[in-house]
Coordinates of C-alpha atoms in Angstrom, one line a residue:
Chain C
M1 CA 77.1 68.3 90.7
N2 CA 73.8 67.4 92.5
P3 CA 72.9 70.8 94.4
Q4 CA 71.0 69.1 96.8
Q5 CA 74.0 66.7 97.4
P6 CA 76.9 69.3 97.1
V7 CA 79.7 66.7 98.8
A8 CA 78.9 63.2 97.7
V9 CA 81.1 60.2 98.8
E10 CA 83.0 60.6 95.3
S11 CA 84.1 64.6 96.5
I12 CA 85.8 63.1 99.3
D13 CA 87.4 60.5 97.5
R14 CA 88.8 62.9 95.2
L15 CA 89.8 65.4 98.3
C16 CA 91.5 62.6 100.1
A17 CA 93.7 61.8 96.8
L18 CA 94.5 65.6 96.6
A19 CA 95.7 65.4 99.9
N20 CA 97.4 62.2 100.1
L21 CA 95.1 61.2 102.9
P22 CA 94.3 57.6 102.8
L23 CA 91.2 57.1 104.8
P24 CA 89.0 54.0 104.8
A25 CA 85.7 53.7 102.5
E26 CA 83.9 53.9 106.0
R27 CA 85.3 56.6 107.0
R28 CA 85.0 58.9 103.8
A29 CA 81.3 57.8 103.8
R30 CA 80.9 59.5 107.2
L31 CA 82.8 62.4 106.4
A32 CA 80.6 63.5 103.4
P33 CA 77.1 64.8 104.9
M34 CA 79.6 66.6 107.6
L35 CA 81.3 68.2 104.9
A36 CA 78.6 69.4 103.1
D37 CA 77.0 71.2 106.0
L38 CA 80.6 73.1 106.8
V39 CA 81.1 73.5 102.9
A40 CA 77.5 75.1 102.6
A41 CA 78.3 77.5 105.8
A42 CA 81.7 78.5 104.2
N43 CA 80.0 79.1 100.8
E44 CA 77.6 81.2 102.3
L45 CA 80.4 83.3 104.3
S46 CA 82.4 83.2 100.8
R47 CA 79.5 84.9 99.3
K48 CA 78.8 87.7 102.0
L49 CA 82.8 88.5 102.0
A50 CA 82.5 89.1 98.0
R51 CA 80.2 91.9 98.4
A52 CA 81.7 95.1 97.1
E53 CA 81.7 96.8 100.5
H54 CA 84.3 94.4 101.6
R55 CA 86.8 94.4 98.6
A56 CA 89.4 95.9 100.3
I57 CA 89.4 93.5 103.5
V58 CA 92.5 91.6 103.7
P59 CA 92.8 88.5 105.9
I60 CA 93.8 89.0 109.4
V61 CA 96.3 86.3 110.7
R62 CA 98.2 88.5 113.0
F63 CA 96.9 91.1 115.3
P64 CA 97.9 94.5 115.5
E65 CA 99.5 96.0 118.7
R66 CA 96.6 98.2 119.3
Chain A
M1 CA 91.3 78.1 160.1
A2 CA 91.2 74.2 160.2
R3 CA 93.7 72.6 157.8
T4 CA 90.7 71.1 155.9
E5 CA 89.6 74.6 155.1
L6 CA 92.4 75.9 154.0
Q7 CA 91.7 75.5 150.2
N8 CA 89.1 77.3 150.6
L9 CA 91.0 80.3 150.9
T10 CA 91.1 82.8 147.7
I11 CA 94.4 83.4 146.4
S12 CA 94.4 87.1 147.6
E13 CA 93.3 85.8 151.1
A14 CA 95.9 83.1 151.4
A15 CA 98.9 85.8 150.1
G16 CA 97.9 88.1 152.9
L17 CA 98.3 85.2 155.3
L18 CA 101.5 83.7 153.8
E19 CA 103.1 87.1 153.7
R20 CA 102.6 87.7 157.5
R21 CA 103.6 84.3 158.1
A22 CA 100.3 83.6 159.7
L23 CA 100.0 80.5 157.2
S24 CA 102.8 78.2 155.9
P25 CA 103.0 77.1 152.2
V26 CA 103.5 73.5 153.3
E27 CA 100.4 73.5 155.2
L28 CA 98.3 74.9 152.2
T29 CA 99.9 72.9 149.7
E30 CA 99.1 69.4 151.8
A31 CA 95.8 70.9 152.7
V32 CA 95.0 71.0 148.6
L33 CA 96.9 67.8 147.9
Q34 CA 94.3 65.8 150.5
R35 CA 91.6 68.1 148.5
I36 CA 92.9 66.4 145.3
A37 CA 93.3 63.1 146.9
V38 CA 89.8 62.6 148.2
V39 CA 87.5 64.9 145.6
D40 CA 89.5 64.1 142.1
K41 CA 88.2 60.3 142.3
K42 CA 84.8 61.8 141.5
L43 CA 86.0 64.5 139.1
N44 CA 89.0 63.4 137.1
A45 CA 90.4 66.9 136.9
Y46 CA 93.8 66.1 136.6
I47 CA 95.9 63.9 134.3
T48 CA 99.2 64.3 136.5
T49 CA 99.4 65.3 140.3
C50 CA 102.9 66.6 140.9
G51 CA 102.7 65.7 145.2
D52 CA 106.4 65.4 145.6
Q53 CA 107.7 68.2 143.6
A54 CA 105.1 70.3 145.1
R55 CA 105.9 69.6 148.8
E56 CA 109.6 70.4 147.7
V57 CA 108.8 73.9 146.2
A58 CA 106.2 74.4 149.3
Q59 CA 109.2 73.9 151.6
A60 CA 111.5 76.2 149.5
A61 CA 109.1 78.9 149.6
E62 CA 108.4 78.6 153.6
K63 CA 112.3 78.6 154.3
M64 CA 112.3 82.1 152.0
I65 CA 109.4 83.7 153.6
R66 CA 110.8 82.7 157.1
A67 CA 114.3 84.6 156.1
G68 CA 112.1 87.6 154.7
Y69 CA 112.1 87.0 150.9
H70 CA 108.5 87.0 150.0
L71 CA 108.4 87.0 146.3
G72 CA 104.7 88.4 145.9
P73 CA 101.3 87.4 145.9
L74 CA 101.5 83.8 144.2
H75 CA 104.5 82.7 146.6
G76 CA 103.5 79.5 148.1
I77 CA 100.3 79.5 146.2
P78 CA 99.3 76.2 144.9
V79 CA 98.1 76.1 141.3
A80 CA 97.5 73.8 138.2
L81 CA 98.4 73.9 134.9
K82 CA 96.3 72.6 131.9
D83 CA 98.4 69.5 130.6
N84 CA 99.3 71.4 127.1
I85 CA 101.5 73.8 129.1
Y86 CA 104.9 72.6 129.1
T87 CA 106.3 71.6 132.8
R88 CA 110.3 70.6 132.4
G89 CA 110.6 67.1 133.9
V90 CA 106.8 66.5 134.2
R91 CA 104.6 64.4 131.6
T92 CA 102.5 66.9 129.3
T93 CA 100.3 65.3 127.4
A94 CA 97.7 67.9 125.9
G95 CA 95.6 65.1 126.4
S96 CA 96.5 62.8 123.7
K97 CA 97.7 59.4 123.6
I98 CA 100.3 60.6 120.9
L99 CA 102.1 62.8 123.5
G100 CA 101.5 60.4 126.6
D101 CA 105.1 60.2 127.0
F102 CA 106.1 63.2 126.4
I103 CA 108.3 65.0 129.1
P104 CA 109.4 68.5 127.9
A105 CA 112.8 69.4 128.6
E106 CA 112.0 73.1 128.9
D107 CA 109.0 75.1 130.7
A108 CA 106.5 77.1 128.7
T109 CA 106.9 80.6 129.4
V110 CA 104.2 81.1 131.6
T111 CA 105.1 78.0 133.5
A112 CA 108.8 79.3 134.2
R113 CA 106.9 82.7 135.2
L114 CA 104.7 81.3 137.8
K115 CA 107.7 79.7 139.0
R116 CA 109.8 82.6 139.2
A117 CA 106.9 84.3 141.3
G118 CA 106.8 81.4 143.8
A119 CA 103.8 79.4 142.8
V120 CA 103.6 75.7 143.3
I121 CA 102.2 73.6 140.5
V122 CA 100.3 70.6 142.0
G123 CA 99.5 68.9 138.9
K124 CA 98.4 69.0 135.2
T125 CA 94.7 69.2 134.4
N126 CA 92.6 66.8 132.1
M127 CA 91.5 68.6 128.7
H128 CA 89.4 67.8 125.5
E129 CA 92.1 65.8 123.6
F130 CA 94.6 68.7 121.9
A131 CA 92.3 71.1 123.0
W132 CA 90.2 70.2 119.9
G133 CA 86.8 70.2 121.2
G134 CA 84.3 71.5 124.4
T135 CA 83.6 68.7 126.3
T136 CA 86.7 67.2 128.2
D137 CA 85.0 64.1 127.5
N138 CA 88.4 62.4 127.2
P139 CA 89.0 58.8 125.5
H140 CA 92.3 58.4 127.0
Y141 CA 92.6 60.0 130.6
G142 CA 88.7 59.7 131.4
T143 CA 85.7 61.7 131.4
C144 CA 85.9 64.8 133.5
R145 CA 82.9 66.1 135.5
N146 CA 81.3 69.1 136.8
P147 CA 81.9 69.5 140.7
W148 CA 78.4 71.1 140.8
N149 CA 76.8 67.7 139.5
P150 CA 79.5 65.0 138.5
E151 CA 76.6 63.9 135.7
R152 CA 77.5 67.0 134.1
F153 CA 80.2 68.2 131.9
P154 CA 82.8 70.6 133.1
A155 CA 82.6 72.1 129.4
G156 CA 86.2 72.3 127.7
S157 CA 88.5 72.5 126.5
S158 CA 90.2 73.2 129.9
G159 CA 87.6 71.6 131.7
G160 CA 89.9 69.9 134.2
S161 CA 91.0 73.4 135.1
G162 CA 87.5 74.5 135.7
A163 CA 86.7 71.7 137.5
A164 CA 89.8 71.6 140.0
V165 CA 89.2 75.5 140.6
A166 CA 85.6 75.0 141.6
A167 CA 86.2 72.2 143.3
R168 CA 89.1 73.6 145.9
T169 CA 91.6 71.4 144.6
C170 CA 93.9 74.0 143.3
L171 CA 93.5 78.1 144.0
G172 CA 94.0 78.9 140.6
A173 CA 95.1 77.1 137.2
L174 CA 96.1 78.0 134.0
G175 CA 93.6 77.5 130.5
T176 CA 94.0 78.1 126.9
D177 CA 91.6 79.5 125.1
T178 CA 91.3 79.4 121.3
G179 CA 87.6 79.6 120.6
G180 CA 86.5 79.8 123.8
S181 CA 88.3 77.1 126.1
I182 CA 88.9 79.2 129.2
R183 CA 85.7 80.9 129.3
L184 CA 83.5 78.1 128.6
P185 CA 84.6 75.8 131.6
S186 CA 84.6 79.0 134.0
S187 CA 80.8 79.8 133.1
V188 CA 79.7 75.9 133.6
N189 CA 82.0 75.8 136.8
G190 CA 80.9 78.8 138.3
I191 CA 84.5 80.7 138.3
V192 CA 86.0 83.3 136.4
G193 CA 88.3 83.1 133.4
I194 CA 89.9 85.5 131.3
R195 CA 91.0 85.1 127.4
P196 CA 93.8 87.9 127.1
T197 CA 94.0 89.8 123.9
I198 CA 96.4 87.7 121.4
G199 CA 100.0 88.9 122.0
R200 CA 99.2 89.6 125.4
V201 CA 100.5 86.6 127.2
S202 CA 103.2 84.2 125.6
N203 CA 101.9 80.9 123.6
H204 CA 105.8 79.8 124.0
N205 CA 105.9 76.2 124.5
V206 CA 102.3 75.4 124.5
V207 CA 100.9 72.5 122.5
P208 CA 99.0 74.5 119.4
L209 CA 95.7 74.5 118.6
A210 CA 95.0 77.1 115.8
W211 CA 98.0 79.5 115.8
T212 CA 96.2 82.5 114.6
M213 CA 93.6 82.4 117.5
D214 CA 95.3 80.9 120.4
T215 CA 96.0 82.2 123.9
V216 CA 96.9 81.3 127.6
S217 CA 95.3 82.5 130.9
P218 CA 94.3 82.2 134.5
M219 CA 91.1 80.6 136.0
A220 CA 90.2 81.3 139.3
R221 CA 87.8 81.9 141.9
T222 CA 87.6 85.7 141.9
V223 CA 88.4 88.4 139.5
E224 CA 90.9 89.8 142.1
D225 CA 92.7 86.2 141.7
C226 CA 92.9 86.0 138.1
V227 CA 94.7 89.6 138.3
L228 CA 97.2 88.4 140.7
M229 CA 98.1 85.5 138.3
F230 CA 97.4 87.4 135.1
G231 CA 100.0 90.6 136.2
V232 CA 102.4 87.7 136.7
I233 CA 102.2 86.1 133.3
A234 CA 101.6 88.9 131.0
G235 CA 104.1 90.5 128.9
H236 CA 106.3 90.7 125.9
D237 CA 108.3 87.3 125.2
P238 CA 110.7 87.4 122.7
L239 CA 110.5 83.8 122.3
D240 CA 107.2 84.0 120.9
D241 CA 106.8 85.6 117.6
H242 CA 103.6 86.8 118.2
S243 CA 103.9 88.3 121.5
A244 CA 103.3 92.3 121.6
Q245 CA 105.4 94.7 122.8
V246 CA 102.6 96.2 124.7
P247 CA 103.5 97.7 128.3
V248 CA 101.4 95.8 130.9
P249 CA 99.3 98.3 133.4
N250 CA 99.0 97.6 137.2
Y251 CA 96.0 95.6 137.1
V252 CA 95.4 95.7 140.8
G253 CA 95.4 99.1 140.8
E254 CA 92.8 99.3 138.0
L255 CA 90.3 97.3 140.5
T256 CA 90.1 100.0 142.7
R257 CA 88.8 102.8 139.8
G258 CA 85.1 102.0 140.2
V259 CA 82.9 101.3 137.5
R260 CA 80.9 104.4 137.8
G261 CA 80.7 106.3 133.9
L262 CA 81.7 103.0 132.0
R263 CA 79.1 102.1 129.1
V264 CA 78.5 98.6 128.3
G265 CA 76.8 97.5 124.8
L266 CA 74.3 94.7 123.8
I267 CA 74.8 93.5 120.5
H268 CA 71.3 93.8 118.7
D269 CA 69.4 90.4 117.9
Y270 CA 72.5 88.5 119.5
S271 CA 73.4 89.3 123.2
L272 CA 70.4 87.9 124.5
A273 CA 69.0 85.8 121.5
H274 CA 68.9 82.1 121.3
V275 CA 69.5 81.6 125.1
Q276 CA 68.0 79.1 127.3
R277 CA 65.6 81.2 129.6
A278 CA 67.3 80.7 132.5
V279 CA 70.5 82.0 131.0
G280 CA 68.9 85.1 129.8
D281 CA 67.1 86.0 133.1
T282 CA 70.1 85.4 134.8
V283 CA 72.4 87.6 132.6
R284 CA 69.4 90.2 132.4
A285 CA 69.3 90.7 136.1
A286 CA 73.3 90.7 136.2
L287 CA 73.0 93.7 133.9
K288 CA 70.6 95.4 136.4
T289 CA 73.2 95.1 139.0
I290 CA 76.1 96.4 137.0
E291 CA 73.5 99.3 136.0
S292 CA 73.1 100.0 139.5
L293 CA 76.9 100.3 139.8
G294 CA 76.5 103.4 137.8
V295 CA 77.4 101.7 134.2
E296 CA 75.1 102.8 131.6
V297 CA 74.0 99.9 129.0
E298 CA 73.0 100.6 125.5
E299 CA 72.1 98.3 122.6
I300 CA 74.4 98.4 119.1
A301 CA 74.0 97.0 116.1
M302 CA 76.7 94.6 114.6
P303 CA 75.7 93.6 110.8
S304 CA 78.3 91.1 110.5
I305 CA 78.1 89.1 113.7
Q306 CA 76.1 86.1 111.4
G307 CA 78.9 84.3 110.4
N308 CA 80.9 84.2 113.2
I309 CA 80.3 80.1 113.9
S310 CA 81.2 79.0 110.0
A311 CA 84.4 81.4 110.1
Q312 CA 85.7 79.9 113.7
L313 CA 84.9 76.1 112.6
T314 CA 87.0 76.8 109.3
I315 CA 89.9 78.1 110.9
E316 CA 89.5 76.0 114.0
S317 CA 89.4 73.0 111.5
C318 CA 92.1 74.1 108.9
E319 CA 94.8 75.2 111.5
P320 CA 95.0 72.1 113.5
S321 CA 94.9 70.1 110.6
T322 CA 97.8 71.6 109.3
Y323 CA 99.7 70.8 112.7
H324 CA 98.4 67.2 112.8
Q325 CA 99.2 66.4 109.2
E326 CA 101.7 63.9 109.9
W327 CA 100.2 62.0 112.8
L328 CA 96.8 62.1 111.0
R329 CA 98.8 59.9 108.1
T330 CA 101.1 57.7 110.8
R331 CA 98.7 57.5 114.0
A332 CA 95.3 58.0 112.9
T333 CA 93.8 55.7 115.6
D334 CA 95.8 57.1 118.4
Y335 CA 93.3 59.9 118.2
G336 CA 90.0 59.7 119.8
E337 CA 87.1 59.2 117.3
D338 CA 86.0 63.3 117.5
V339 CA 89.2 64.9 116.9
R340 CA 90.2 62.2 114.4
T341 CA 86.9 63.1 112.6
L342 CA 87.5 66.9 112.8
L343 CA 91.0 66.7 111.8
E344 CA 89.8 64.8 108.9
L345 CA 87.5 67.2 107.8
G346 CA 89.9 70.0 108.5
E347 CA 92.0 68.6 105.4
M348 CA 89.2 68.9 102.9
Y349 CA 88.4 72.8 103.0
L350 CA 89.5 74.9 100.2
A351 CA 92.0 77.6 100.5
T352 CA 89.5 80.1 99.5
H353 CA 87.1 79.1 102.8
Y354 CA 90.1 79.7 104.8
L355 CA 90.9 82.9 103.8
Q356 CA 87.3 84.5 103.5
A357 CA 87.1 83.3 106.7
Q358 CA 90.1 85.2 107.8
R359 CA 89.0 88.2 106.2
Y360 CA 85.7 87.8 107.9
R361 CA 87.9 88.4 110.8
S362 CA 89.1 91.7 109.7
V363 CA 85.3 92.6 109.1
L364 CA 84.2 91.6 112.6
R365 CA 87.1 93.3 114.1
K366 CA 86.4 96.7 112.5
E367 CA 82.7 96.5 113.5
F368 CA 83.8 96.1 117.0
L369 CA 86.4 98.7 116.9
D370 CA 83.6 101.0 115.6
G371 CA 81.3 99.9 118.7
F372 CA 84.1 100.6 121.0
K373 CA 84.0 104.4 120.0
R374 CA 80.2 104.3 121.9
V375 CA 80.9 101.7 124.7
D376 CA 83.7 100.2 126.8
A377 CA 82.8 96.8 126.8
F378 CA 80.4 94.4 125.0
V379 CA 78.1 91.9 127.2
T380 CA 76.8 88.4 126.4
P381 CA 76.2 85.2 128.2
T382 CA 79.4 83.1 128.0
L383 CA 77.5 79.8 126.8
P384 CA 73.5 79.9 125.3
F385 CA 73.0 76.6 127.9
T386 CA 74.1 75.5 131.5
A387 CA 75.9 72.4 132.0
T388 CA 74.8 69.2 129.8
P389 CA 75.0 65.8 130.6
C390 CA 78.1 64.2 130.3
G391 CA 78.5 62.5 126.8
A392 CA 75.6 64.4 125.2
T393 CA 76.7 65.8 121.5
T394 CA 73.9 67.6 121.3
V395 CA 72.0 70.5 123.5
V396 CA 68.3 71.9 123.6
I397 CA 68.7 75.8 123.8
E398 CA 65.0 76.5 122.8
N399 CA 61.7 75.2 121.5
G400 CA 62.7 71.9 122.1
Q401 CA 65.0 71.7 119.0
E402 CA 68.4 69.7 119.2
E403 CA 71.8 71.5 118.1
D404 CA 74.9 70.0 117.5
M405 CA 77.1 70.9 120.7
L406 CA 80.1 71.9 118.6
S407 CA 78.4 74.7 117.1
A408 CA 75.9 75.6 120.3
I409 CA 79.1 75.9 122.5
M410 CA 80.6 78.4 120.0
Q411 CA 77.9 80.8 119.7
F412 CA 79.2 83.7 122.0
T413 CA 82.8 82.7 122.8
G414 CA 84.0 82.6 119.5
V415 CA 83.3 86.3 118.7
P416 CA 86.0 87.5 120.7
S417 CA 88.3 85.2 119.6
L418 CA 88.0 86.0 116.0
A419 CA 88.3 89.6 116.5
G420 CA 91.5 89.3 118.7
L421 CA 89.9 90.9 121.7
P422 CA 89.9 90.1 125.3
A423 CA 86.8 88.8 127.0
L424 CA 86.2 87.7 130.6
S425 CA 83.5 85.0 132.2
V426 CA 82.1 85.8 135.2
P427 CA 79.6 83.8 137.2
V428 CA 76.2 85.6 137.7
G429 CA 73.9 83.0 139.4
F430 CA 72.4 79.3 138.7
D431 CA 69.8 77.6 136.8
A432 CA 66.8 76.2 138.9
E433 CA 69.0 73.3 138.8
G434 CA 71.9 74.7 140.8
L435 CA 74.0 74.8 137.7
P436 CA 76.1 78.1 137.0
V437 CA 75.3 80.5 134.4
G438 CA 78.2 83.1 133.2
M439 CA 78.2 86.1 131.8
Q440 CA 81.0 87.3 129.0
I441 CA 82.3 90.9 128.8
I442 CA 84.1 91.7 125.9
G443 CA 86.9 94.5 125.8
R444 CA 89.1 96.6 123.8
P445 CA 92.4 95.3 122.4
F446 CA 94.6 95.2 125.3
D447 CA 92.2 97.0 127.8
E448 CA 91.8 93.5 129.9
G449 CA 92.0 96.3 132.9
T450 CA 88.5 97.1 132.0
L451 CA 87.2 93.9 131.8
F452 CA 88.6 93.3 135.6
R453 CA 87.2 96.5 137.0
L454 CA 83.6 95.7 135.7
G455 CA 83.8 91.6 137.2
H456 CA 85.4 93.0 140.3
A457 CA 82.9 95.6 140.9
Y458 CA 80.0 92.9 140.2
Q459 CA 81.7 90.4 142.5
G460 CA 81.6 93.3 144.7
A461 CA 78.2 93.6 144.6
T462 CA 77.1 90.0 144.6
D463 CA 78.1 86.6 146.2
W464 CA 77.8 84.3 143.6
H465 CA 81.3 83.4 143.5
T466 CA 81.5 82.7 147.4
R467 CA 79.3 79.5 146.6
A468 CA 81.0 76.1 146.7
P469 CA 80.1 72.9 145.1
S470 CA 79.1 70.3 147.7
V471 CA 81.4 67.6 145.9

């Protein structure tokens, strides 16, 4: 994968196939640059959460009553 | 008071008059319905108005009060509900074409509680489609506009509720808040809005956006009015699996406790960083006022605060896309373009992105809980900018740099949403163009009372909340 272009239109094609989401070509082309920005930020957050000090952290999907 | 001015009463003022039978619920409701008829053509804050039902309920309230049965401070008070909150027998569209004909057979728990308290529901308010966005530029029901300047946006997603309260077309309203959707419109419309602790108010029969972040709560002109509504809707609901079994305090009593000795935190390099100059100056002035009331302000570092926007975007993308998965495949063209695009993008994250974002929430929450050992609340602006022109997709915050609206709008309100904390937006002034500025106060879990105390004390020392738009 080209690091300058982490989400190419082909990546969107594959993700759509995996998700069984049929999208017209022009929509897939539009999504690629937007997803590239979102994924770059999400990957950055993932790197942060992978640090040793966070190893014991579990996801919070339900809040405690305190 | 002339009939045309009745809608200017706050809930608290009107409740006193209604209880003493110095004002009739029918008269008050008629004044509000008349105001809607005159003003809402310009604002488009309502998707559906309920004139006939409202008149019936008001007449019943009048009979009850005359007979000596006063149900409490909301009895006979005209209120509005965001259109993603179920109302039995009244269309509930969630601002969408997809639910355009949906007439619920049941009320939401919050609707039922308001009805039981005697509130008069005058209509269902405009919103960003399915609550997935912050502008209330609705492609199906029209653009909602800001009463302070109809060329500007009312923010969202509860933009209709915000505009309606500010324009006096209801005395209070309910909104929903996932990443800021009550606080953002409260800020730009110059009113008060509270996002509760997750679990404090039932989400039963409210169309979801993101299950792990959704909340329902009041928007009104004063903190006291928010308290009166909040006291009615808060509390455990066995119909909502996420509802907390935490006792609800007497919030009205909390308001009398004052604020001397409370401590408020500013988050280092975040609370007042990257905001429009007028917003920063106005919030600094509000902090001075709070200090003058005996509150100590100190700065606290929160190293994990950066990353909040990505986490919010990830969760707010993946969860709605899960809820909308079937409709996106069968009715894609029935969505507006912006929401359709966001739902498509939400299908393309990795599961690990979503779970790391949920892990980030734990880290952020822990930092806040540590911070609450030193302070009772944190303060930020609600939004880094004032109301932008309707239809804008970018905003300039500083240095002439255009930024994406969706990310910019999440700068401050996403943080308490992620951490599951309550947060109050209070109007604290205006910019040079006469557009309102809001301040966000973030509290401990289930400590909405301290936020109400701080907001109420601030409103007691200032008069921003008494100003009305000229629409």
